[in-house]
Short mmCIF file of C-alpha atoms and ligand atoms in Angstrom, two decimals:
data_model
loop_
_atom_site.label_atom_id
_atom_site.label_comp_id
_atom_site.label_asym_id
_atom_site.label_seq_id
_atom_site.Cartn_x
_atom_site.Cartn_y
_atom_site.Cartn_z
CA UNK M 86 -17.35 -6.26 4.69
CA UNK M 87 -17.72 -2.61 3.81
CA UNK M 88 -17.92 -1.57 0.17
CA UNK M 89 -14.61 0.24 0.42
CA UNK M 90 -12.97 -3.01 1.66
CA UNK M 91 -11.94 -1.54 4.99
CA UNK M 92 -11.55 -3.99 7.86
CA UNK M 93 -12.54 -3.47 11.46
CA UNK M 94 -10.11 -3.83 14.35
CA UNK M 95 -10.11 -7.08 16.32
CA UNK M 96 -11.45 -9.09 13.41
CA UNK M 97 -9.92 -12.52 12.81
CA UNK M 98 -9.83 -13.03 9.07
CA UNK M 99 -9.54 -15.90 6.62
CA UNK M 100 -8.08 -14.70 3.36
CA UNK M 101 -9.88 -17.29 1.22
CA UNK M 102 -13.21 -15.77 2.28
CA UNK M 103 -12.28 -12.48 0.66
CA UNK M 104 -13.05 -12.11 -3.04
CA UNK M 105 -10.13 -11.55 -5.40
CA UNK M 106 -12.39 -10.55 -8.31
CA UNK M 107 -14.44 -7.46 -8.99
CA UNK M 108 -17.66 -9.29 -9.93
CA UNK M 109 -19.78 -8.51 -6.92
CA UNK M 110 -18.55 -4.92 -6.71
CA UNK M 111 -18.39 -3.72 -10.29
CA UNK M 112 -19.27 -5.40 -13.54
CA UNK M 113 -18.29 -2.86 -16.12
CA UNK M 114 -14.67 -2.14 -16.89
CA UNK M 115 -15.36 0.83 -19.14
CA UNK M 116 -17.41 2.81 -16.64
CA UNK M 117 -14.95 1.87 -13.90
CA UNK M 118 -12.15 3.40 -15.95
CA UNK M 119 -14.11 6.58 -16.53
CA UNK M 120 -14.81 6.82 -12.81
CA UNK M 121 -11.17 6.10 -12.01
CA UNK M 122 -9.84 8.87 -14.26
CA UNK M 123 -12.18 11.38 -12.63
CA UNK M 124 -10.98 10.25 -9.21
CA UNK M 125 -7.38 10.63 -10.28
CA UNK M 126 -8.06 14.22 -11.29
CA UNK M 127 -9.47 14.78 -7.82
CA UNK M 128 -6.39 13.15 -6.29
CA UNK M 129 -4.17 15.52 -8.29
CA UNK M 130 -6.05 18.51 -6.90
CA UNK M 131 -6.11 17.22 -3.33
CA UNK M 132 -2.37 16.54 -3.42
CA UNK M 133 -1.78 20.18 -4.37
CA UNK M 134 -3.82 21.29 -1.40
CA UNK M 135 -2.15 18.86 0.98
CA UNK M 136 1.25 20.15 -0.10
CA UNK M 137 0.26 23.81 0.12
CA UNK M 138 -1.47 23.30 3.44
CA UNK M 139 1.73 21.67 4.70
CA UNK M 140 0.42 20.45 8.03
CA UNK M 141 -0.69 16.85 7.50
CA UNK M 142 0.88 13.72 5.99
CA UNK M 143 -0.56 10.71 4.22
CA UNK M 144 1.10 7.30 4.29
CA UNK M 145 -0.03 4.60 1.86
CA UNK M 146 1.29 1.09 2.53
CA UNK M 147 1.06 -1.53 -0.22
CA UNK M 148 1.47 -5.23 0.43
CA UNK M 149 0.61 -8.19 -1.77
CA UNK M 150 1.75 -11.63 -2.84
CA UNK M 151 4.37 -11.48 -5.61
CA UNK M 152 2.86 -10.12 -8.85
CA UNK M 153 -0.02 -8.76 -6.80
CA UNK M 154 0.15 -5.37 -8.51
CA UNK M 155 1.98 -3.05 -6.14
CA UNK M 156 4.08 -1.46 -8.90
CA UNK M 157 1.12 -1.13 -11.25
CA UNK M 158 -1.01 0.48 -8.56
CA UNK M 159 1.65 3.11 -7.94
CA UNK M 160 2.12 3.74 -11.65
CA UNK M 161 -1.58 4.09 -12.40
CA UNK M 162 -3.04 5.71 -9.29
CA UNK M 163 -0.36 8.38 -8.96
CA UNK M 164 -0.02 9.13 -12.67
CA UNK M 165 -0.10 12.89 -13.11
CA UNK M 166 0.28 13.68 -9.42
CA UNK M 167 3.09 16.21 -8.84
CA UNK M 168 6.19 14.04 -8.21
CA UNK M 169 7.51 16.64 -5.79
CA UNK M 170 4.70 15.84 -3.36
CA UNK M 171 4.89 12.06 -3.47
CA UNK M 172 7.70 9.98 -2.09
CA UNK M 173 7.71 6.33 -3.08
CA UNK M 174 9.95 3.95 -1.14
CA UNK M 175 10.45 0.34 -2.23
CA UNK M 176 11.69 -1.91 0.52
CA UNK M 177 13.97 -4.67 -0.69
CA UNK M 178 15.93 -7.36 1.16
CA UNK M 179 17.56 -5.38 3.98
CA UNK M 180 21.21 -4.48 3.52
CA UNK M 181 23.86 -5.34 6.11
CA UNK M 182 23.71 -1.74 7.19
CA UNK M 183 19.95 -2.01 7.77
CA UNK M 184 20.17 -5.43 9.41
CA UNK M 185 22.56 -3.99 11.96
CA UNK M 186 19.65 -1.88 13.30
CA UNK M 187 16.13 -2.61 14.52
CA UNK M 188 13.57 -3.49 11.82
CA UNK M 189 11.80 -0.13 12.01
CA UNK M 190 14.92 1.98 11.54
CA UNK M 191 14.83 2.02 7.74
CA UNK M 192 11.06 2.44 7.77
CA UNK M 193 11.00 5.42 10.11
CA UNK M 194 13.51 7.28 7.94
CA UNK M 195 11.13 7.00 4.99
CA UNK M 196 7.89 8.27 6.56
CA UNK M 197 6.27 11.26 4.85
CA UNK M 198 7.04 14.81 6.01
CA UNK M 199 4.35 17.48 6.43
CA UNK M 200 2.44 18.06 3.21
CA UNK M 201 3.71 14.85 1.63
CA UNK M 202 2.16 11.62 0.45
CA UNK M 203 4.44 8.69 1.25
CA UNK M 204 3.96 5.42 -0.58
CA UNK M 205 5.53 2.22 0.72
CA UNK M 206 6.02 -0.51 -1.89
CA UNK M 207 6.42 -3.31 0.70
CA UNK M 208 7.10 -2.14 4.20
CA UNK M 209 7.73 -3.09 7.82
CA UNK M 210 5.12 -5.79 7.21
CA UNK M 211 7.75 -7.87 5.41
CA UNK M 212 9.26 -8.29 8.86
CA UNK M 213 6.27 -10.40 9.93
CA UNK M 214 5.76 -12.06 6.51
CA UNK M 215 8.78 -13.17 4.50
CA UNK M 216 10.82 -13.18 7.69
CA UNK M 217 8.32 -15.48 9.39
CA UNK M 218 7.62 -17.82 6.46
CA UNK M 219 11.31 -18.32 5.69
CA UNK M 220 12.39 -18.54 9.32
CA UNK M 221 14.79 -15.64 8.91
CA UNK M 222 14.42 -14.85 12.60
CA UNK M 223 12.86 -16.99 15.35
CA UNK M 224 9.25 -16.54 16.45
CA UNK M 225 10.25 -14.87 19.71
CA UNK M 226 11.72 -12.10 17.61
CA UNK M 227 8.98 -11.61 14.99
CA UNK M 228 5.92 -12.17 17.19
CA UNK M 229 6.41 -9.09 19.39
CA UNK M 230 6.63 -7.04 16.20
CA UNK M 231 2.83 -6.76 15.85
CA UNK M 232 2.81 -4.70 19.04
CA UNK M 233 5.89 -2.73 17.96
CA UNK M 234 4.22 -1.96 14.63
CA UNK M 235 0.96 -0.83 16.22
CA UNK M 236 2.82 1.45 18.62
CA UNK M 237 4.99 2.82 15.79
CA UNK M 238 1.99 3.56 13.61
CA UNK M 239 0.26 5.21 16.56
CA UNK M 240 3.23 7.51 16.96
CA UNK M 241 2.94 8.47 13.30
CA UNK M 242 -0.82 8.96 13.57
CA UNK M 243 -0.49 11.16 16.63
CA UNK M 244 1.98 13.34 14.81
CA UNK M 245 -0.44 14.07 11.99
CA UNK M 246 -0.07 11.09 9.66
CA UNK M 247 -3.10 9.43 8.16
CA UNK M 248 -2.21 5.81 7.44
CA UNK M 249 -3.90 3.64 4.81
CA UNK M 250 -2.76 0.06 4.36
CA UNK M 251 -3.77 -1.91 1.30
CA UNK M 252 -3.48 -5.64 0.85
CA UNK M 253 -3.88 -6.25 -2.89
CA UNK M 254 -5.58 -9.62 -2.95
CA UNK M 255 -4.99 -11.84 -6.00
CA UNK M 256 -5.82 -15.49 -6.51
CA UNK M 257 -3.20 -18.17 -6.97
CA UNK M 258 -4.41 -18.61 -10.58
CA UNK M 259 -3.96 -14.92 -11.30
CA UNK M 260 -0.44 -15.05 -9.88
CA UNK M 261 0.33 -18.00 -12.15
CA UNK M 262 -0.85 -16.08 -15.21
CA UNK M 263 1.15 -13.00 -14.29
CA UNK M 264 4.31 -15.05 -13.71
CA UNK M 265 3.72 -16.75 -17.06
CA UNK M 266 3.50 -13.34 -18.75
CA UNK M 267 6.78 -12.36 -17.11
CA UNK M 268 8.37 -15.47 -18.60
CA UNK M 269 6.79 -15.12 -22.04
CA UNK M 270 7.20 -11.41 -22.68
CA UNK M 271 10.83 -10.31 -23.08
CA UNK M 272 10.07 -6.85 -21.67
CA UNK M 273 8.76 -8.46 -18.50
CA UNK M 274 11.54 -11.03 -18.01
CA UNK M 275 13.41 -8.74 -15.65
CA UNK M 276 10.57 -8.93 -13.18
CA UNK M 277 10.73 -12.70 -12.96
CA UNK M 278 12.87 -14.54 -10.49
CA UNK M 279 13.15 -18.23 -9.61
CA UNK M 280 12.77 -17.15 -5.99
CA UNK M 281 9.21 -16.15 -6.86
CA UNK M 282 8.46 -19.80 -7.67
CA UNK M 283 9.89 -20.92 -4.34
CA UNK M 284 7.65 -18.41 -2.61
CA UNK M 285 4.67 -19.54 -4.67
CA UNK M 286 5.10 -23.06 -3.27
CA UNK M 287 4.62 -21.54 0.16
CA UNK M 288 1.36 -19.78 -0.77
CA UNK M 289 -0.57 -21.25 2.18
CA UNK M 290 2.12 -20.30 4.68
CA UNK M 291 2.11 -16.76 3.32
CA UNK M 292 -1.69 -16.66 3.48
CA UNK M 293 -1.59 -17.69 7.16
CA UNK M 294 1.03 -15.05 7.93
CA UNK M 295 -0.98 -12.40 6.09
CA UNK M 296 -4.16 -13.34 7.94
CA UNK M 297 -2.50 -12.97 11.31
CA UNK M 298 -0.77 -9.75 10.24
CA UNK M 299 -4.04 -8.16 9.14
CA UNK M 300 -5.94 -9.39 12.20
CA UNK M 301 -3.30 -8.10 14.63
CA UNK M 302 -2.49 -4.78 12.98
CA UNK M 303 -5.86 -3.41 11.92
CA UNK M 304 -6.22 -0.55 14.35
CA UNK M 305 -8.47 2.51 14.48
CA UNK M 306 -5.45 4.64 13.56
CA UNK M 307 -4.10 2.42 10.76
CA UNK M 308 -6.71 0.19 9.11
CA UNK M 309 -6.13 -2.46 6.46
CA UNK M 310 -8.11 -2.55 3.24
CA UNK M 311 -8.27 -5.93 1.49
CA UNK M 312 -8.79 -5.01 -2.14
CA UNK M 313 -9.85 -7.55 -4.79
CA UNK M 314 -6.95 -7.24 -7.23
CA UNK M 315 -7.36 -9.84 -9.99
CA UNK M 316 -8.75 -7.10 -12.25
CA UNK M 317 -6.35 -4.20 -12.37
CA UNK M 318 -9.08 -1.75 -13.37
CA UNK M 319 -11.06 -2.53 -10.23
CA UNK M 320 -8.00 -2.51 -7.97
CA UNK M 321 -7.05 0.97 -9.23
CA UNK M 322 -10.57 2.24 -8.74
CA UNK M 323 -10.86 0.82 -5.21
CA UNK M 324 -7.50 2.25 -4.08
CA UNK M 325 -8.14 5.59 -5.78
CA UNK M 326 -11.52 5.89 -4.10
CA UNK M 327 -10.13 5.32 -0.62
CA UNK M 328 -7.39 7.90 -1.21
CA UNK M 329 -9.80 10.53 -2.46
CA UNK M 330 -12.39 9.85 0.25
CA UNK M 331 -9.68 10.12 2.88
CA UNK M 332 -8.29 13.37 1.48
CA UNK M 333 -11.81 14.75 1.28
CA UNK M 334 -12.19 14.16 4.99
CA UNK M 335 -8.80 15.73 5.73
CA UNK M 336 -9.95 18.71 3.67
CA UNK M 337 -6.56 20.39 3.18
CA UNK M 338 -6.75 24.08 2.30
CA UNK M 339 -4.58 26.52 0.39
CA UNK M 340 -3.20 28.82 3.08
CA UNK M 341 -4.58 32.35 3.21
CA UNK M 342 -1.93 35.01 2.48
CA UNK M 343 -0.45 36.35 5.70
CA UNK M 344 -0.51 39.91 4.36
CA UNK M 345 -3.11 41.85 2.45
CA UNK M 346 -1.93 41.84 -1.19
CA UNK M 347 -4.96 43.69 -2.53
CA UNK M 348 -3.12 46.97 -3.20
CA UNK M 349 0.05 45.38 -4.57
CA UNK M 350 1.03 46.44 -8.08
CA UNK M 351 3.76 44.60 -9.96
CA UNK M 352 5.69 47.15 -12.07
P1 AMP U 1015 10.58 -6.93 -5.32
O1 AMP U 1015 9.45 -6.26 -4.58
O2 AMP U 1015 10.11 -7.90 -6.36
O3 AMP U 1015 11.57 -5.96 -5.84
O4 AMP U 1015 11.35 -7.86 -4.29
C1 AMP U 1015 11.83 -7.37 -3.07
C2 AMP U 1015 12.20 -8.57 -2.22
O5 AMP U 1015 12.69 -8.09 -0.98
C3 AMP U 1015 11.02 -9.47 -1.92
O6 AMP U 1015 11.36 -10.80 -2.17
C4 AMP U 1015 10.78 -9.24 -0.44
O7 AMP U 1015 10.25 -10.36 0.22
C5 AMP U 1015 12.17 -8.89 0.04
N1 AMP U 1015 12.14 -8.15 1.31
C6 AMP U 1015 11.59 -6.93 1.54
N2 AMP U 1015 11.69 -6.60 2.84
C7 AMP U 1015 12.30 -7.63 3.45
C8 AMP U 1015 12.69 -7.90 4.79
N3 AMP U 1015 12.45 -7.02 5.77
N4 AMP U 1015 13.32 -9.05 5.06
C9 AMP U 1015 13.56 -9.95 4.07
N5 AMP U 1015 13.23 -9.76 2.78
C10 AMP U 1015 12.60 -8.64 2.47
MG1 MG U 1016 9.44 -9.48 -7.31
#
């Protein structure tokens, strides 16, 4: 496993072999937070360039078990980034309107435009996860979706979209504690639902679906990162690092003025 948690294509994975804790990667919360804040400043600057450059797009896909930290990652990693350049889309249970189309229809409408960072809080991957585990559609419908997804993401990549997919990996114990906090703290009650407990009972089925999803859809053009997410400070650092490293490679530039402004005087 690479230190940035990126997976290789054609790798069959077992989720339980992936660490959910930071221990072996980072042992000091304080220095991690210092590093993270510096990275976030870099992200803020790179986003400005990406927007000004206006040629490329970045798509960040977040998946996790319930309470895995998708919302918190968005809140923390993108704090201070110009909201005009970031479009967050949260995918909920599809509406009747959405269900009347193919599963990628609502997704395709939300992909980032040139210069934008798009963030998916859940995504088309729900259509091979929740849909599979709860038998919402039969296997002959969801199984071909891995190929549909890979082709779709290739289309995006070939039209200038860099795709980063993060699976925020928490342990079952950590999920239990976070659910408990949602029950105990009045300000968090709204996040709790009894459905979450039904899904928790199906943890192993979800894990199997996630393993196959990651194995089948890690491609050279749209890799998965399996990020240890029990410690929020490490999760933020790991995601922030991948974003900044990726933007560094893209190296967006402020456009040069098309005219020579050197003699211009503003009266
Ligand atoms: P939350 O992220 O807590 O707001 O919950 C959103 C809910 O929508 C989750 O229970 C997801 O499993 C569900 N959901 C998202 N996409 C789909 C989908 N394509 N089919 C069925 N349920 C979905
Ligand atoms: Mg929820």
